[in-house]
Amino acid sequence: MKNKTALLKVSNITKSFPIPSSFFSAKKQTFQALDDISFELFEGECLGLVGESGCGKSTLAKVLVHLEEATSGKIVFKETDITHIEKNKLKSVRAEIQMIFQDPFSSLNPRQSIAKTIQEGLDIHAIGTKAWRKEHVRNLLQKVGLESDLVSKFPHQFSGGQRQRIAIARAIATSPKLIICDECVSALDVSIQAQILALLKDLQIENNLSYLFISHNIAVVQYMCDRILVMSAGRILEILPSANLQENAKHPYTKELLKAVLSPEFKQENDTLKKESVDKELRNTNGIIDTGEMLASNETITTGKTTNIASVKDKEIALNISGETAGSLKENAGLQEKKTENEKKEQAYTMTNSFACPFYPRCPQALAICETHVPDGKNFQLGHGMQTVFCHLYD
Amino acid sequence: MTLLSIKNLSCSITSKKEKILPLYDINLTLSKNETLAIVGESGSGKSLLCLSLLQILPSPPISIETGEIIFKGQNLLNLKDKELQKIRGKEISMIFQEPMTALNPVFTIGEQIVEMLLTHENISKKDALDKAEYLFERVKIPFAKKRLEAYPHELSGGMRQRVMIAMALSCNPLLLLADEPTTALDLTTQAEILTLIKELKEAYETTMLLVSHDLGLVAQYADNIAVLYAGEFVEKAPARELFSAPKHPYTQALLATIPILDKPKNLTAIKGHIPQGNERLSADILKSPELYLQRGCNFAPRCTYALKKCFDETPPLFSLNAQEQVRCWLHEK
Ligand SMILES: Nc1ncnc2c1ncn2[C@@H]1O[C@H](COP(=O)(O)OP(=O)(O)OP(=O)(O)O)[C@@H](O)[C@H]1O
Ligand code: SF4
Ligand code: SF4
Ligand SMILES: [Mg+2]
């Protein structure tokens, strides 16, 4: 990408939903599903969007294709403001911004033949003659790797992977500039997932497409995308190039997410031989923990946490639970405390969205300012790209 | 010490059209403290394997045709319902993919866990309640006492899964079956739950059969791995071998389809699809085994190495050494 032209420019988008008032109080409250979202998507780019469930990924997708209206902010597509577009112009925008969903079955009309499904967009936008449309549909099917004489079949006659191909054929039928893929391979088996990813990549090059590629699977997003947006609780926390994420990620939340990725590789530290830990040796055979031994083990395991272990210990013995160990007990009791603390904070947060940084309740590096002041975006040059981080650690 | 061994287990599904074998000739052994993972794509038979161990298969249409399931020296398939009930939930327990299906929505989770303890253990109601609270603390459920009064729908997915784990561990099972225990959860919650399971498994010295479609997950949490393809094991190996030197073309192909974080590579898709419907093994082979031998390798239509022999003769599981087995003619000795 030499000269980057912004195809889509999103500025300060917010979206709030009313919370049923009985939930918390009589006072009317709103839930902020999207909070001050700004980013650009360049022509020919695949932009990734990662985040955990409920963070607002799908709401953002819906706002972009006008299935939901933004509460405030601005969406500019091909230099035209489409934020509050009139109904009659919406049609032409929809032809250019298409969407592919997670579940190819529920997104396809079961009573409609494949031909009709794919052709629908062409009909709505009155593209081409009738004969041309028919031919075009057959070409599209071939393009997505399906036999063109399947046109008269119905969705239930296809497998999950094939249905997703049909959904892709439908999405590219109107020659869009941008396709929003919302978890579009998440429901597929890995062997099929790779086929669909390859297809999306080929189509991107052939048709100069741009994608907003939404997924919870970070490795897949990295494979597909040039840049990645990291989202949590309705906010963008980091925007960064997709290469070398573990090395380059700056935001504590991004780092936490990356740590949770499970790679299909054997890691030495998981070797069973290594598991001969202290607690195993100290384990009692008859199931009742010997107090003397517990104290001894407490000395060998330094947890540095000041939790009253005695009460837990008594319970332990009374209940006669076998295999318990002092070390992990003590540690758990400590963790428990921290967790409870976090849980309280999180609960407070989910009720009011009251923290300035959404990661504050869980952030190991949180500062006092993080509770009350929304961090600004800080830019960093990274190779040829730009990284933006919303975190007070980089103030 | 062997805790569980499954010998020649086959299950059938009967429909109007046909009778197929979703699991065929399954053999495996689990030693005490081992974590054995069963991996396979959707429909490969992973869940059925778990359900047949507990004999809670939906029957009809599914039934066990042949085989033995030896647990602590006795064949579970010969036990009466009453005897089985004692083992289920007590010595063998299970964590399901979607905890909501395993929890009863109309009872509080406290009621459910106490009920379970009372059935399996000779303790008073008061002690059961105490133990329930303790278990909740053990699986790191904050406000344990208060949470006992909650109904399943009042908890988040991660919390529900913790409840499931608490229940599964409540009677100190010898064997824990975990069928996709974290698939329904978020990435960071998944990591928390997996660490918790691992920790508890080690503390309680539980043996685990971990079922997953996620090769990344099993790489991090299993000692040994068995790869299931359309109802048959195609490769069994220690995690180290399976990921550093996969032997079966299917395992190799599967690993080549998965992107790895920060290790850019080209993904190679596997052509075709998993055998479905009448492409699956027909139950006829139970009566005439030579039909099975002539069927050929069930991965052959998708395999890049397939030879003529692969289509005409079915490969057996070849043992490469004491720990590794591969069902592929390329490894014939
Ligand atoms: N109740 C049922 N009736 C009919 N067929 C069934 C039933 N349950 C499972 N099957 C079939 O048995 C086969 C194995 O199913 P199983 O649920 O064990 O797969 P799995 O490996 O657990 O897949 P997934 O990853 O999707 O959970 C599949 O072909 C499936 O369609
Ligand atoms: S802003 Fe503060 S709480 Fe948020 S991630 Fe940065 S350090 Fe943590
Ligand atoms: S037996 Fe033949 S077809 Fe089957 S996996 Fe081996 S090489 Fe491939
Ligand atoms: Mg399953």
Short mmCIF file of C-alpha atoms in Angstrom, two decimals, chain A:
data_model
loop_
_atom_site.label_atom_id
_atom_site.label_comp_id
_atom_site.label_asym_id
_atom_site.label_seq_id
_atom_site.Cartn_x
_atom_site.Cartn_y
_atom_site.Cartn_z
CA MET A 1 0.00 0.00 0.00
CA LYS A 2 1.94 3.00 -1.23
CA ASN A 3 -0.50 5.85 -1.24
CA LYS A 4 -3.09 5.12 1.32
CA THR A 5 -6.52 6.44 0.49
CA ALA A 6 -9.07 6.15 3.21
CA LEU A 7 -12.05 4.21 1.91
CA LEU A 8 -13.87 4.44 5.20
CA LYS A 9 -13.33 7.04 7.86
CA VAL A 10 -15.09 6.59 11.15
CA SER A 11 -14.99 9.47 13.63
CA ASN A 12 -16.13 9.45 17.25
CA ILE A 13 -18.93 6.97 16.76
CA THR A 14 -21.03 6.20 19.81
CA LYS A 15 -23.98 3.92 20.11
CA SER A 16 -26.05 3.62 23.24
CA PHE A 17 -28.93 1.34 24.06
CA PRO A 18 -31.45 2.10 26.77
CA ILE A 19 -31.31 -0.25 29.76
CA PRO A 20 -34.73 -1.34 30.99
CA SER A 21 -35.17 0.93 33.99
CA SER A 22 -36.29 -1.81 36.39
CA PHE A 23 -32.82 -3.31 36.13
CA PHE A 24 -30.96 -1.00 38.43
CA SER A 25 -33.06 1.92 39.41
CA ALA A 26 -36.01 3.97 38.37
CA LYS A 27 -33.65 6.40 36.71
CA LYS A 28 -33.34 5.92 32.96
CA GLN A 29 -29.92 4.57 32.11
CA THR A 30 -28.20 3.78 28.89
CA PHE A 31 -25.64 1.20 28.00
CA GLN A 32 -22.79 2.51 25.93
CA ALA A 33 -22.18 -0.24 23.36
CA LEU A 34 -19.79 1.90 21.31
CA ASP A 35 -17.85 4.71 22.86
CA ASP A 36 -15.92 7.21 20.78
CA ILE A 37 -14.80 4.86 18.01
CA SER A 38 -12.50 6.42 15.42
CA PHE A 39 -10.42 4.72 12.75
CA GLU A 40 -9.67 4.67 9.05
CA LEU A 41 -9.85 1.78 6.68
CA PHE A 42 -7.71 2.14 3.58
CA GLU A 43 -8.47 1.04 0.07
CA GLY A 44 -7.43 -2.56 -0.54
CA GLU A 45 -6.73 -3.08 3.14
CA CYS A 46 -7.83 -5.90 5.38
CA LEU A 47 -8.41 -4.37 8.78
CA GLY A 48 -8.84 -6.73 11.70
CA LEU A 49 -11.07 -6.22 14.71
CA VAL A 50 -10.49 -8.35 17.79
CA GLY A 51 -12.05 -8.37 21.22
CA GLU A 52 -14.02 -10.56 23.55
CA SER A 53 -17.71 -11.32 23.32
CA GLY A 54 -19.94 -8.40 24.04
CA CYS A 55 -17.24 -5.80 23.44
CA GLY A 56 -19.18 -4.22 20.61
CA LYS A 57 -17.62 -5.81 17.52
CA SER A 58 -20.91 -6.77 15.97
CA THR A 59 -22.61 -3.52 16.97
CA LEU A 60 -19.88 -1.65 15.14
CA ALA A 61 -20.41 -3.85 12.07
CA LYS A 62 -24.13 -3.19 12.15
CA VAL A 63 -23.68 0.54 12.52
CA LEU A 64 -21.37 0.56 9.49
CA VAL A 65 -23.91 -1.19 7.26
CA HIS A 66 -26.77 0.85 8.73
CA LEU A 67 -28.53 -2.04 10.37
CA GLU A 68 -28.27 0.12 13.48
CA GLU A 69 -28.00 3.88 13.57
CA ALA A 70 -25.10 5.51 15.39
CA THR A 71 -26.09 7.71 18.34
CA SER A 72 -23.43 10.23 17.42
CA GLY A 73 -20.29 10.52 15.34
CA LYS A 74 -19.54 10.46 11.66
CA ILE A 75 -19.06 7.77 9.01
CA VAL A 76 -17.47 8.81 5.75
CA PHE A 77 -17.36 6.30 2.91
CA LYS A 78 -15.58 7.22 -0.32
CA GLU A 79 -15.52 10.82 0.83
CA THR A 80 -19.29 10.93 1.28
CA ASP A 81 -20.83 11.37 4.70
CA ILE A 82 -23.13 8.37 5.09
CA THR A 83 -23.90 8.77 8.79
CA HIS A 84 -27.48 9.89 8.33
CA ILE A 85 -28.11 8.86 4.80
CA GLU A 86 -31.61 9.04 3.32
CA LYS A 87 -33.44 5.82 2.65
CA ASN A 88 -33.29 6.10 -1.14
CA LYS A 89 -29.52 6.53 -1.15
CA LEU A 90 -28.99 3.78 1.38
CA LYS A 91 -29.53 1.23 -1.37
CA SER A 92 -26.48 2.24 -3.31
CA VAL A 93 -24.34 2.26 -0.18
CA ARG A 94 -25.52 -1.22 0.70
CA ALA A 95 -24.38 -2.44 -2.70
CA GLU A 96 -20.89 -1.19 -1.92
CA ILE A 97 -20.63 -2.27 1.70
CA GLN A 98 -21.55 -5.91 2.11
CA MET A 99 -21.50 -8.19 5.09
CA ILE A 100 -20.82 -11.89 5.77
CA PHE A 101 -22.02 -13.35 9.05
CA GLN A 102 -20.86 -16.10 11.34
CA ASP A 103 -23.67 -18.53 10.83
CA PRO A 104 -24.14 -19.12 7.13
CA PHE A 105 -27.33 -21.04 7.76
CA SER A 106 -29.36 -18.45 9.57
CA SER A 107 -28.16 -15.75 7.21
CA LEU A 108 -29.46 -17.60 4.15
CA ASN A 109 -33.18 -17.80 3.49
CA PRO A 110 -34.02 -21.52 3.66
CA ARG A 111 -36.91 -21.20 1.23
CA GLN A 112 -34.89 -19.46 -1.43
CA SER A 113 -32.89 -21.25 -4.09
CA ILE A 114 -29.19 -20.48 -4.29
CA ALA A 115 -29.70 -18.61 -7.55
CA LYS A 116 -32.32 -16.39 -5.99
CA THR A 117 -30.23 -15.81 -2.88
CA ILE A 118 -27.19 -14.66 -4.80
CA GLN A 119 -29.18 -12.69 -7.34
CA GLU A 120 -31.22 -10.82 -4.77
CA GLY A 121 -28.75 -7.98 -4.41
CA LEU A 122 -28.53 -7.60 -8.17
CA ASP A 123 -32.31 -7.46 -8.42
CA ILE A 124 -32.67 -4.89 -5.66
CA HIS A 125 -30.09 -2.66 -7.23
CA ALA A 126 -31.35 -3.41 -10.74
CA ILE A 127 -27.91 -4.27 -11.98
CA GLY A 128 -27.68 -5.66 -15.52
CA THR A 129 -30.26 -7.40 -17.69
CA LYS A 130 -32.08 -10.51 -16.59
CA ALA A 131 -29.98 -12.76 -18.80
CA TRP A 132 -26.78 -11.14 -17.62
CA ARG A 133 -27.75 -11.64 -13.98
CA LYS A 134 -28.37 -15.32 -14.55
CA GLU A 135 -25.00 -15.77 -16.18
CA HIS A 136 -23.32 -13.65 -13.50
CA VAL A 137 -24.68 -15.89 -10.74
CA ARG A 138 -23.18 -18.96 -12.40
CA ASN A 139 -19.83 -17.17 -12.67
CA LEU A 140 -19.99 -16.16 -9.06
CA LEU A 141 -20.61 -19.73 -7.95
CA GLN A 142 -17.56 -20.85 -9.88
CA LYS A 143 -15.57 -18.03 -8.39
CA VAL A 144 -16.31 -19.25 -4.87
CA GLY A 145 -15.47 -22.82 -5.83
CA LEU A 146 -18.92 -24.33 -6.29
CA GLU A 147 -20.36 -26.14 -9.30
CA SER A 148 -22.39 -23.64 -11.33
CA ASP A 149 -25.23 -26.11 -11.87
CA LEU A 150 -26.03 -26.06 -8.14
CA VAL A 151 -28.00 -22.85 -8.65
CA SER A 152 -31.41 -24.43 -8.21
CA LYS A 153 -30.56 -26.12 -4.92
CA PHE A 154 -31.54 -24.88 -1.45
CA PRO A 155 -29.32 -23.97 1.53
CA HIS A 156 -30.05 -27.11 3.56
CA GLN A 157 -28.57 -29.20 0.77
CA PHE A 158 -25.13 -27.74 1.45
CA SER A 159 -22.53 -28.23 4.14
CA GLY A 160 -21.43 -25.41 6.45
CA GLY A 161 -18.40 -24.57 4.35
CA GLN A 162 -20.44 -24.58 1.14
CA ARG A 163 -23.07 -22.34 2.70
CA GLN A 164 -20.39 -19.87 3.67
CA ARG A 165 -19.20 -19.91 0.05
CA ILE A 166 -22.75 -19.10 -1.02
CA ALA A 167 -22.87 -16.23 1.47
CA ILE A 168 -19.59 -14.96 0.02
CA ALA A 169 -20.93 -15.24 -3.53
CA ARG A 170 -23.94 -13.19 -2.46
CA ALA A 171 -21.71 -10.59 -0.83
CA ILE A 172 -19.51 -10.08 -3.89
CA ALA A 173 -22.43 -10.15 -6.36
CA THR A 174 -22.89 -6.39 -6.34
CA SER A 175 -19.14 -5.72 -6.74
CA PRO A 176 -18.77 -4.04 -3.35
CA LYS A 177 -15.72 -2.06 -2.29
CA LEU A 178 -15.88 -3.17 1.32
CA ILE A 179 -16.98 -6.41 2.93
CA ILE A 180 -17.50 -6.70 6.65
CA CYS A 181 -16.79 -10.27 7.77
CA ASP A 182 -18.24 -10.85 11.23
CA GLU A 183 -16.79 -14.09 12.65
CA CYS A 184 -17.28 -15.52 9.19
CA VAL A 185 -15.09 -18.60 9.69
CA SER A 186 -15.66 -19.15 13.40
CA ALA A 187 -18.35 -21.78 12.96
CA LEU A 188 -16.34 -23.80 10.46
CA ASP A 189 -14.04 -26.74 10.99
CA VAL A 190 -10.38 -25.82 10.66
CA SER A 191 -9.90 -27.75 7.44
CA ILE A 192 -12.76 -25.77 5.90
CA GLN A 193 -11.75 -22.52 7.57
CA ALA A 194 -8.48 -22.47 5.64
CA GLN A 195 -10.36 -22.94 2.35
CA ILE A 196 -12.60 -19.97 3.07
CA LEU A 197 -9.71 -17.77 4.17
CA ALA A 198 -7.86 -18.58 0.95
CA LEU A 199 -10.97 -17.73 -1.05
CA LEU A 200 -11.36 -14.37 0.71
CA LYS A 201 -7.71 -13.55 0.03
CA ASP A 202 -8.01 -14.43 -3.66
CA LEU A 203 -11.16 -12.37 -4.06
CA GLN A 204 -9.54 -9.44 -2.34
CA ILE A 205 -6.72 -9.32 -4.86
CA GLU A 206 -8.91 -10.01 -7.89
CA ASN A 207 -11.51 -7.40 -7.06
CA ASN A 208 -9.47 -4.87 -5.11
CA LEU A 209 -11.69 -5.45 -2.10
CA SER A 210 -11.25 -4.11 1.41
CA TYR A 211 -12.30 -6.07 4.45
CA LEU A 212 -13.18 -5.29 8.00
CA PHE A 213 -12.39 -8.72 9.39
CA ILE A 214 -13.93 -9.36 12.79
CA SER A 215 -12.95 -12.39 14.82
CA HIS A 216 -12.11 -13.49 18.32
CA ASN A 217 -9.36 -15.69 16.85
CA ILE A 218 -6.29 -13.48 16.87
CA ALA A 219 -4.07 -15.83 14.86
CA VAL A 220 -6.65 -15.90 12.07
CA VAL A 221 -6.99 -12.12 12.14
CA GLN A 222 -3.23 -11.75 11.98
CA TYR A 223 -3.08 -14.12 9.01
CA MET A 224 -5.70 -12.11 7.11
CA CYS A 225 -5.02 -8.53 8.08
CA ASP A 226 -2.60 -5.68 7.66
CA ARG A 227 -3.62 -3.82 10.79
CA ILE A 228 -5.62 -4.75 13.85
CA LEU A 229 -8.03 -2.83 16.07
CA VAL A 230 -8.27 -4.12 19.63
CA MET A 231 -11.58 -3.41 21.27
CA SER A 232 -12.99 -3.79 24.76
CA ALA A 233 -16.19 -2.57 26.35
CA GLY A 234 -17.16 -0.47 23.37
CA ARG A 235 -13.82 1.25 22.99
CA ILE A 236 -10.77 0.90 20.83
CA LEU A 237 -7.76 0.36 23.07
CA GLU A 238 -5.06 -0.16 20.50
CA ILE A 239 -4.52 0.01 16.76
CA LEU A 240 -1.40 -1.71 15.47
CA PRO A 241 0.17 -3.38 12.44
CA SER A 242 -0.47 -7.11 12.51
CA ALA A 243 3.11 -8.36 12.31
CA ASN A 244 4.93 -9.54 15.45
CA LEU A 245 2.08 -8.83 17.80
CA GLN A 246 3.69 -10.27 20.90
CA GLU A 247 6.70 -8.07 20.45
CA ASN A 248 4.87 -4.92 19.44
CA ALA A 249 1.69 -4.86 21.48
CA LYS A 250 1.77 -2.02 23.99
CA HIS A 251 -1.63 -1.95 25.63
CA PRO A 252 -1.92 -4.16 28.75
CA TYR A 253 -5.24 -5.52 27.48
CA THR A 254 -3.77 -6.52 24.13
CA LYS A 255 -0.94 -8.25 25.95
CA GLU A 256 -3.43 -10.12 28.12
CA LEU A 257 -5.35 -11.26 25.06
CA LEU A 258 -2.20 -12.44 23.33
CA LYS A 259 -1.17 -14.39 26.41
CA ALA A 260 -4.42 -16.31 26.25
CA VAL A 261 -3.85 -17.46 22.66
CA LEU A 262 -3.19 -21.20 22.56
CA SER A 263 -0.81 -22.17 19.81
CA PRO A 264 -0.76 -25.65 18.31
CA GLU A 265 2.86 -26.16 19.20
CA PHE A 266 4.50 -28.20 21.88
CA LYS A 267 5.90 -26.08 24.65
CA GLN A 268 8.71 -27.51 26.72
CA GLU A 269 7.36 -26.18 29.99
CA ASN A 270 4.24 -28.29 29.64
CA ASP A 271 6.21 -31.50 29.76
CA THR A 272 4.86 -33.86 32.37
CA LEU A 273 8.31 -34.74 33.66
CA LYS A 274 8.70 -31.20 34.83
CA LYS A 275 5.54 -31.27 36.87
CA GLU A 276 7.29 -32.75 39.91
CA SER A 277 6.43 -29.77 42.00
CA VAL A 278 6.77 -29.30 45.70
CA ASP A 279 3.10 -29.79 46.39
CA LYS A 280 3.05 -33.16 44.74
CA GLU A 281 5.70 -34.50 47.07
CA LEU A 282 3.87 -33.13 50.04
CA ARG A 283 0.58 -34.67 49.05
CA ASN A 284 -0.92 -36.85 51.69
CA THR A 285 -1.95 -40.36 50.76
CA ASN A 286 -4.90 -40.96 53.02
CA GLY A 287 -6.69 -37.83 52.00
CA ILE A 288 -6.54 -36.03 55.31
CA ILE A 289 -4.05 -33.27 55.43
CA ASP A 290 -1.60 -33.45 58.22
CA THR A 291 -1.28 -30.09 59.86
CA GLY A 292 2.37 -30.48 60.66
CA GLU A 293 3.16 -31.16 57.06
CA MET A 294 1.13 -28.23 55.95
CA LEU A 295 3.09 -25.86 58.05
CA ALA A 296 6.27 -27.29 56.73
CA SER A 297 5.12 -26.80 53.21
CA ASN A 298 4.06 -23.29 53.95
CA GLU A 299 7.63 -22.51 54.66
CA THR A 300 8.86 -23.99 51.44
CA ILE A 301 6.36 -22.15 49.32
CA THR A 302 6.65 -18.44 49.56
CA THR A 303 3.56 -16.77 48.30
CA GLY A 304 4.03 -13.45 49.96
CA LYS A 305 0.30 -13.19 50.43
CA THR A 306 -1.15 -12.45 53.79
CA THR A 307 -4.30 -14.47 53.99
CA ASN A 308 -5.47 -16.25 57.04
CA ILE A 309 -5.04 -19.83 56.03
CA ALA A 310 -6.20 -21.34 59.30
CA SER A 311 -9.91 -21.05 58.61
CA VAL A 312 -9.60 -22.60 55.19
CA LYS A 313 -7.43 -25.29 56.64
CA ASP A 314 -9.94 -26.23 59.30
CA LYS A 315 -12.66 -26.52 56.76
CA GLU A 316 -10.40 -28.60 54.63
CA ILE A 317 -9.79 -31.10 57.35
CA ALA A 318 -13.36 -31.19 58.47
CA LEU A 319 -14.56 -31.90 54.99
CA ASN A 320 -11.91 -34.45 54.37
CA ILE A 321 -11.09 -33.53 50.85
CA SER A 322 -8.22 -35.51 49.53
CA GLY A 323 -5.28 -34.36 47.54
CA GLU A 324 -5.43 -30.79 48.69
CA THR A 325 -2.17 -28.99 49.20
CA ALA A 326 -1.21 -26.23 51.48
CA GLY A 327 0.72 -24.31 48.89
CA SER A 328 -2.00 -24.04 46.34
CA LEU A 329 -4.59 -23.51 49.03
CA LYS A 330 -2.78 -20.55 50.35
CA GLU A 331 -2.21 -19.19 46.93
CA ASN A 332 -5.80 -19.68 45.97
CA ALA A 333 -6.97 -17.94 49.05
CA GLY A 334 -4.83 -15.02 48.01
CA LEU A 335 -6.05 -15.11 44.44
CA GLN A 336 -9.55 -15.37 45.74
CA GLU A 337 -9.15 -12.11 47.51
CA LYS A 338 -7.79 -10.34 44.48
CA LYS A 339 -10.48 -11.86 42.31
CA THR A 340 -13.23 -10.78 44.63
CA GLU A 341 -11.81 -7.32 44.58
CA ASN A 342 -11.77 -7.36 40.79
CA GLU A 343 -15.21 -8.80 40.59
CA LYS A 344 -16.55 -5.93 42.67
CA LYS A 345 -14.86 -3.44 40.42
CA GLU A 346 -16.13 -5.18 37.32
CA GLN A 347 -19.63 -5.32 38.60
CA ALA A 348 -19.57 -1.66 39.33
CA TYR A 349 -18.26 -1.12 35.86
CA THR A 350 -20.78 -3.18 33.95
CA MET A 351 -23.57 -1.39 35.70
CA THR A 352 -22.41 2.06 34.85
CA ASN A 353 -19.51 1.87 32.38
CA SER A 354 -17.94 4.07 34.95
CA PHE A 355 -14.24 3.46 34.44
CA ALA A 356 -12.29 5.69 32.19
CA CYS A 357 -10.21 2.76 30.93
CA PRO A 358 -12.30 -0.37 30.34
CA PHE A 359 -9.40 -2.60 31.36
CA TYR A 360 -8.98 -0.83 34.69
CA PRO A 361 -10.72 -3.51 36.79
CA ARG A 362 -8.37 -6.20 35.52
CA CYS A 363 -5.25 -4.24 34.69
CA PRO A 364 -2.17 -5.31 36.65
CA GLN A 365 -0.50 -1.96 36.00
CA ALA A 366 -3.45 0.33 36.68
CA LEU A 367 -2.72 3.81 37.96
CA ALA A 368 -5.03 6.00 40.00
CA ILE A 369 -5.71 8.24 37.04
CA CYS A 370 -7.03 5.26 35.03
CA GLU A 371 -10.23 5.11 37.01
CA THR A 372 -11.29 8.60 36.21
CA HIS A 373 -9.51 9.93 33.14
CA VAL A 374 -9.99 8.53 29.68
CA PRO A 375 -6.56 7.94 28.13
CA ASP A 376 -5.84 9.76 24.87
CA GLY A 377 -4.45 7.94 21.87
CA LYS A 378 -0.66 8.07 21.64
CA ASN A 379 0.92 7.43 18.29
CA PHE A 380 4.10 5.48 17.70
CA GLN A 381 5.90 4.89 14.46
CA LEU A 382 6.27 1.17 13.92
CA GLY A 383 8.22 0.19 10.82
CA HIS A 384 6.24 1.74 7.98
CA GLY A 385 3.08 1.70 9.99
CA MET A 386 1.57 3.57 12.86
CA GLN A 387 0.56 2.26 16.23
CA THR A 388 -1.98 4.01 18.44
CA VAL A 389 -2.32 3.15 22.11
CA PHE A 390 -4.98 4.35 24.52
CA CYS A 391 -3.31 3.84 27.88
CA HIS A 392 -2.01 6.12 30.62
CA LEU A 393 1.23 4.17 30.86
CA TYR A 394 2.27 5.94 27.67
CA ASP A 395 1.32 9.47 28.72
#
